[in-house]
Short mmCIF file of C-alpha atoms in Angstrom, two decimals:
data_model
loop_
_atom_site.label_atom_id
_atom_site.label_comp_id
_atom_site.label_asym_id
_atom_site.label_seq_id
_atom_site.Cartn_x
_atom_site.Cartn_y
_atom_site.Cartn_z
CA UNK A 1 28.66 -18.89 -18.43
CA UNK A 2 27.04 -20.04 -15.48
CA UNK A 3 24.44 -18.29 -13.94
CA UNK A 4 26.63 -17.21 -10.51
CA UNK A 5 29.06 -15.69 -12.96
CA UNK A 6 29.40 -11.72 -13.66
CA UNK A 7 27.21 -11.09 -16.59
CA UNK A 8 23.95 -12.98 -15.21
CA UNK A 9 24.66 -11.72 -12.13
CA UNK A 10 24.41 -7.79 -13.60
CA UNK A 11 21.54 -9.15 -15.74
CA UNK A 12 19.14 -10.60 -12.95
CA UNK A 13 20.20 -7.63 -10.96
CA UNK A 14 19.10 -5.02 -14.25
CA UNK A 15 16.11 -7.25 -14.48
CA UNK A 16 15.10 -6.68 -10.90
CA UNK A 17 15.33 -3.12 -11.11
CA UNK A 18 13.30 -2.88 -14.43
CA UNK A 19 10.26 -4.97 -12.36
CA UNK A 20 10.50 -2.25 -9.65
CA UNK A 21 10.26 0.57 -11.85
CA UNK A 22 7.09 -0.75 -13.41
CA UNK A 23 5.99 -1.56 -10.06
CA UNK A 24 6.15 1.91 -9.20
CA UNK A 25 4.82 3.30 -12.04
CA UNK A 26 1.97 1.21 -11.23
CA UNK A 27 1.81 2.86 -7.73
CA UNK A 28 1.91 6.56 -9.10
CA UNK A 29 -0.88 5.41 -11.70
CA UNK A 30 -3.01 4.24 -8.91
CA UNK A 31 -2.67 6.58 -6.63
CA UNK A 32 -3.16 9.55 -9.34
CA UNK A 33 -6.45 7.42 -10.34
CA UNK A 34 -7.72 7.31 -6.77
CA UNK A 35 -7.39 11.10 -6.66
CA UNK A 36 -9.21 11.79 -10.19
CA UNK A 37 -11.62 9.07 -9.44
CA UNK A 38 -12.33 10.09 -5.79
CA UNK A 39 -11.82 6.28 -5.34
CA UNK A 40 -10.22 6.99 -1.73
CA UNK A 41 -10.97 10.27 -0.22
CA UNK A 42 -8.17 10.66 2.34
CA UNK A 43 -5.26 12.92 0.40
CA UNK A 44 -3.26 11.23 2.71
CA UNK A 45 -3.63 8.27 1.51
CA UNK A 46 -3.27 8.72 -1.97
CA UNK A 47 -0.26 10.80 -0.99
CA UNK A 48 1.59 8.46 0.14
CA UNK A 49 1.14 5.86 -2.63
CA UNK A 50 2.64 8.59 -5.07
CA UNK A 51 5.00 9.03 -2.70
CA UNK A 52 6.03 5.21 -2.37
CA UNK A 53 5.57 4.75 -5.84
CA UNK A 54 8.14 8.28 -6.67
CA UNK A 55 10.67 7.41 -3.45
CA UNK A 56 10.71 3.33 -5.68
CA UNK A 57 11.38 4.88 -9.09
CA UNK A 58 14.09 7.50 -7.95
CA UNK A 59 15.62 3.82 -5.71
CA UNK A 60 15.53 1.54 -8.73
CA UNK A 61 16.96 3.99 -11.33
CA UNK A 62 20.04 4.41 -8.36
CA UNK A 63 19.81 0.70 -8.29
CA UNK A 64 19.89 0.30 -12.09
CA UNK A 65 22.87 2.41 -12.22
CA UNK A 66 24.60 0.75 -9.58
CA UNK A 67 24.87 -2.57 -11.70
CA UNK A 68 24.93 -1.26 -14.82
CA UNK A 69 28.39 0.80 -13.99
CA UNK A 70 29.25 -1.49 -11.31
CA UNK A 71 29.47 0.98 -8.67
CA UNK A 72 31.38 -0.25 -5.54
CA UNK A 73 29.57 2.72 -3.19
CA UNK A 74 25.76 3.09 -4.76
CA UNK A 75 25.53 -0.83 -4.96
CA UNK A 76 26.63 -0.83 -0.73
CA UNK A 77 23.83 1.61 -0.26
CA UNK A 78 21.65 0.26 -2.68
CA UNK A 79 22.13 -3.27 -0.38
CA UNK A 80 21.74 -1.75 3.21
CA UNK A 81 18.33 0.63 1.90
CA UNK A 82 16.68 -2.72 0.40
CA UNK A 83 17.15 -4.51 3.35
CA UNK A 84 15.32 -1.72 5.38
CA UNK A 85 12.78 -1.50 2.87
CA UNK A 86 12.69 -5.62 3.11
CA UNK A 87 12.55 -5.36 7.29
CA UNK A 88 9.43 -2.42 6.96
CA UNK A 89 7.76 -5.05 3.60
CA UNK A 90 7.87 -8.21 5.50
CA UNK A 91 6.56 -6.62 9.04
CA UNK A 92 4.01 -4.47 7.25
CA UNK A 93 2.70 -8.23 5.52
CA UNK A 94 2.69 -9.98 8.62
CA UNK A 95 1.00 -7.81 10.34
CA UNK A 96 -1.66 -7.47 7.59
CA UNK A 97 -2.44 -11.13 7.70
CA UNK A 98 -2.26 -11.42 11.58
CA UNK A 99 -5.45 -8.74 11.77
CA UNK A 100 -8.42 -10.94 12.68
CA UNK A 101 -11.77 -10.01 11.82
CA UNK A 102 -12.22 -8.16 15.08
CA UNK A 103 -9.29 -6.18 14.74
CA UNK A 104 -10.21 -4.90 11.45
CA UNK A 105 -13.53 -3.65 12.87
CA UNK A 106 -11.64 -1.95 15.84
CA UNK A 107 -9.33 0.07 13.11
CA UNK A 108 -12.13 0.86 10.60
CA UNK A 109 -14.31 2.08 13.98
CA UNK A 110 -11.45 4.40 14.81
CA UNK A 111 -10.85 5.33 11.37
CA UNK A 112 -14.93 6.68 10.82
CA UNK A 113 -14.59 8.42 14.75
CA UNK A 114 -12.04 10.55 13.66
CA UNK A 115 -12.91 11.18 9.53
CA UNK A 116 -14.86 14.22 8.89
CA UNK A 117 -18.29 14.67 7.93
CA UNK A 118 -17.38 15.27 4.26
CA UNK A 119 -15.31 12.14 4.57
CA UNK A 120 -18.19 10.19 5.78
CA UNK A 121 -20.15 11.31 3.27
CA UNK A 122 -18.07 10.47 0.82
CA UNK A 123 -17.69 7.12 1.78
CA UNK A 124 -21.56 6.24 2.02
CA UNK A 125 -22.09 8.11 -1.00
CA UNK A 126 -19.86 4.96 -3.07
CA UNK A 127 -20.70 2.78 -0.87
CA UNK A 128 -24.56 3.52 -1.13
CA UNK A 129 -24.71 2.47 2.98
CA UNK A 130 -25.93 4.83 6.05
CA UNK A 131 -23.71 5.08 9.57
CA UNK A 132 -21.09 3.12 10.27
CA UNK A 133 -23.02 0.41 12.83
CA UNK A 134 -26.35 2.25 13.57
CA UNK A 135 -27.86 4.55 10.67
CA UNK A 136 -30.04 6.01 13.28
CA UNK A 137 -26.65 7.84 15.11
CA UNK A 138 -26.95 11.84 15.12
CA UNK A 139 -23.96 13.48 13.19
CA UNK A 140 -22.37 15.04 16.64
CA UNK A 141 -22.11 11.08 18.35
CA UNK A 142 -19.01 9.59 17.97
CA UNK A 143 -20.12 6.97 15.74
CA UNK A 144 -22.96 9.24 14.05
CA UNK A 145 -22.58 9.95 10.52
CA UNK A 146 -24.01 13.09 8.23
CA UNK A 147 -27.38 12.80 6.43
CA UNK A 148 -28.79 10.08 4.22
CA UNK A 149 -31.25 11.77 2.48
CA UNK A 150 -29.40 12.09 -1.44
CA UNK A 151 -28.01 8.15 -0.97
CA UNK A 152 -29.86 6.15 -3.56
CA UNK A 153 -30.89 3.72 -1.21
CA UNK A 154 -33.39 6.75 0.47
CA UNK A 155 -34.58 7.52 -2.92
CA UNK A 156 -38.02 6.25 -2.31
CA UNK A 157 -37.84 5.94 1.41
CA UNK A 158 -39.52 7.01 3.98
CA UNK A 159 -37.68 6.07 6.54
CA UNK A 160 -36.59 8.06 9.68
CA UNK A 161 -33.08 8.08 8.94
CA UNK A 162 -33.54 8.91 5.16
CA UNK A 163 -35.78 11.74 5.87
CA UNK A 164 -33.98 13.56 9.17
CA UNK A 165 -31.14 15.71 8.96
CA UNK A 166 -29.17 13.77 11.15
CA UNK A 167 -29.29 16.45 14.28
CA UNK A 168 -31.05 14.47 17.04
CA UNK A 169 -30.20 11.15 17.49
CA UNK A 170 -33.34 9.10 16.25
CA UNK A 171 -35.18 5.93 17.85
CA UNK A 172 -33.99 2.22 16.74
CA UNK A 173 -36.38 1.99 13.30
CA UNK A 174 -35.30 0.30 10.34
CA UNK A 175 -33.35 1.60 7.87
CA UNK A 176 -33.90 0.82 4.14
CA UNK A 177 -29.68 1.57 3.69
CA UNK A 178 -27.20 -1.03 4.90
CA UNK A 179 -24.78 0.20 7.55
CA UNK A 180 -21.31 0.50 5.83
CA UNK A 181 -19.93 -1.11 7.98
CA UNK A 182 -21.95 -4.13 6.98
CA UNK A 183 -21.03 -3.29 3.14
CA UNK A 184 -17.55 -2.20 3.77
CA UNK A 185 -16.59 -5.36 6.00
CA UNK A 186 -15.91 -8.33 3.05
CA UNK A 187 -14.03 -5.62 0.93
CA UNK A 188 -11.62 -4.44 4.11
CA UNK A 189 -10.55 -8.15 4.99
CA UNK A 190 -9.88 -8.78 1.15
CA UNK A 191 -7.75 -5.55 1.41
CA UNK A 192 -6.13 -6.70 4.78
CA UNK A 193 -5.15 -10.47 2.76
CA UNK A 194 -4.46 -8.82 -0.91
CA UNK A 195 -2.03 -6.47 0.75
CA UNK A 196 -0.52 -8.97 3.37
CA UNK A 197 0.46 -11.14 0.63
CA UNK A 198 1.31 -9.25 -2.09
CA UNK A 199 3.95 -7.04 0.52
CA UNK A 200 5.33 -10.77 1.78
CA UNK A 201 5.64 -11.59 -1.84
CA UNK A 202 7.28 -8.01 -2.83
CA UNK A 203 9.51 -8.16 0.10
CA UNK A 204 10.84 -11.60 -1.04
CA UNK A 205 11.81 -9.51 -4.22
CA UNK A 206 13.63 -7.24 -2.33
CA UNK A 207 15.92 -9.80 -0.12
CA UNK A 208 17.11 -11.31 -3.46
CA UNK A 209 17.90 -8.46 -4.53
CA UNK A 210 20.21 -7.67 -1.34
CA UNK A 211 21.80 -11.49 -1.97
CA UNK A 212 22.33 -10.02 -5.96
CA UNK A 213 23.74 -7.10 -4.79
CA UNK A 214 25.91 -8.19 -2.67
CA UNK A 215 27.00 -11.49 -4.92
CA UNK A 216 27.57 -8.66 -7.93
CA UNK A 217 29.56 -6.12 -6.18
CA UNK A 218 31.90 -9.15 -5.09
CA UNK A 219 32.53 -10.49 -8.54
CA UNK A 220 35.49 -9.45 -10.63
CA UNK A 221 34.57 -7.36 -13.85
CA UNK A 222 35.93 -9.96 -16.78
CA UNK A 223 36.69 -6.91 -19.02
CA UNK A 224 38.58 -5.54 -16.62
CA UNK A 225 42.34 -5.70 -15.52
CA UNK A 226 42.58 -9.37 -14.37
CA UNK A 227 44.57 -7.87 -11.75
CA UNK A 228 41.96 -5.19 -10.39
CA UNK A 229 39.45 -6.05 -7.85
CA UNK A 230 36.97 -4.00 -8.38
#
């Protein structure tokens, strides 16, 4: 049998759904990791990557369904939801690669100007860095940042912005600690072009499987009545 006919058809499309269930088991594992790890500290964040990965498993088990019965109405919806979720994938990796470097500074600025203290804390704490720009910020300025003084990088310093708590904004000194911005910036444009690609990639994925879709639900069921168009 060729591979246009019925049974690869189901196959491919069986096989497609099995990759996106792993995929979003991958996504709940991840996400569930960030939260025991403290790897991200936003619980919105890691909220919605068990939420993606959940909202992907409960959409390829309808999917999976869909071609193993050959259901006529769940393989129409399955069709017209994966090519919004295709639309929102491809835009989403565009835009990721289009950032440029100044951009990405602009977002992760307005990012640390609206986290919280504990979430700026947080960050410098794995980061091992102080401020986001200027170390030497008080923690009321936009850009200031909470205290430095339990990083490791101020474990034998004596600097100004190791030693104050962070309530007066202190004179340009040097700061033994990097600015995490500084630390931060190589690791967010990897992010920017490992997510870019891999949701141009995944969203590939997800216009064949509209094309199998649709080719399957077309295609008469050989064990069928010859007669029946199912």
């Amino acid at each position: 049998m060729v591979c246009g006919g019925f049974g690869c058809s189901k196959n491919a499309l069986v096989t497609l759904n099995c990759l996106y269930i792993i995929v979003s088991f991958i996504l709940i594992g991840v996400g569930a990791y960030a939260k025991a790890a403290a790897v991200i500290v936003s619980l919105s964040v890691v909220g919605g990557i068990i939420a993606s990965g959940v909202f992907l498993l409960f959409f390829s088990i309808i999917g999976l369904f869909g071609a193993i019965r050959h259901h006529q109405v769940i393989l129409f919806f399955y069709m017209i939801i994966l090519f919004i979720l295709f639309l929102f994938q491809f835009s989403f990796g565009v835009v990721c690669l289009a950032v440029n470097k100044n951009q990405q500074i602009d977002l992760m600025r307005k990012a640390w100007m609206t986290s919280s203290n504990y979430t700026k804390s947080s960050f410098q704490e794995q980061l091992d860095c102080c401020g986001f720009e200027d170390p030497n910020l008080n923690s009321s300025a936009p850009l200031g940042h909470p205290t430095c003084s339990k990083l490791p990088c101020c474990s034998d310093s004596k600097d100004s912005c190791c030693t104050s708590d962070m309530t007066v904004t202190l004179t340009a000194t040097q700061c033994s600690c990097q600015p995490c911005l500084q630390k931060a910036n190589e690791a967010i444009t990897t992010a920017f072009g490992w997510s870019g690609s891999l949701g141009l990639i995944f969203s590939f994925t997800e216009i064949l499987g509209v094309w199998l879709a649709f080719r399957y639900r077309h295609l008469r069921d050989p064990r069928a009545n010859p007669d029946a168009f199912l």
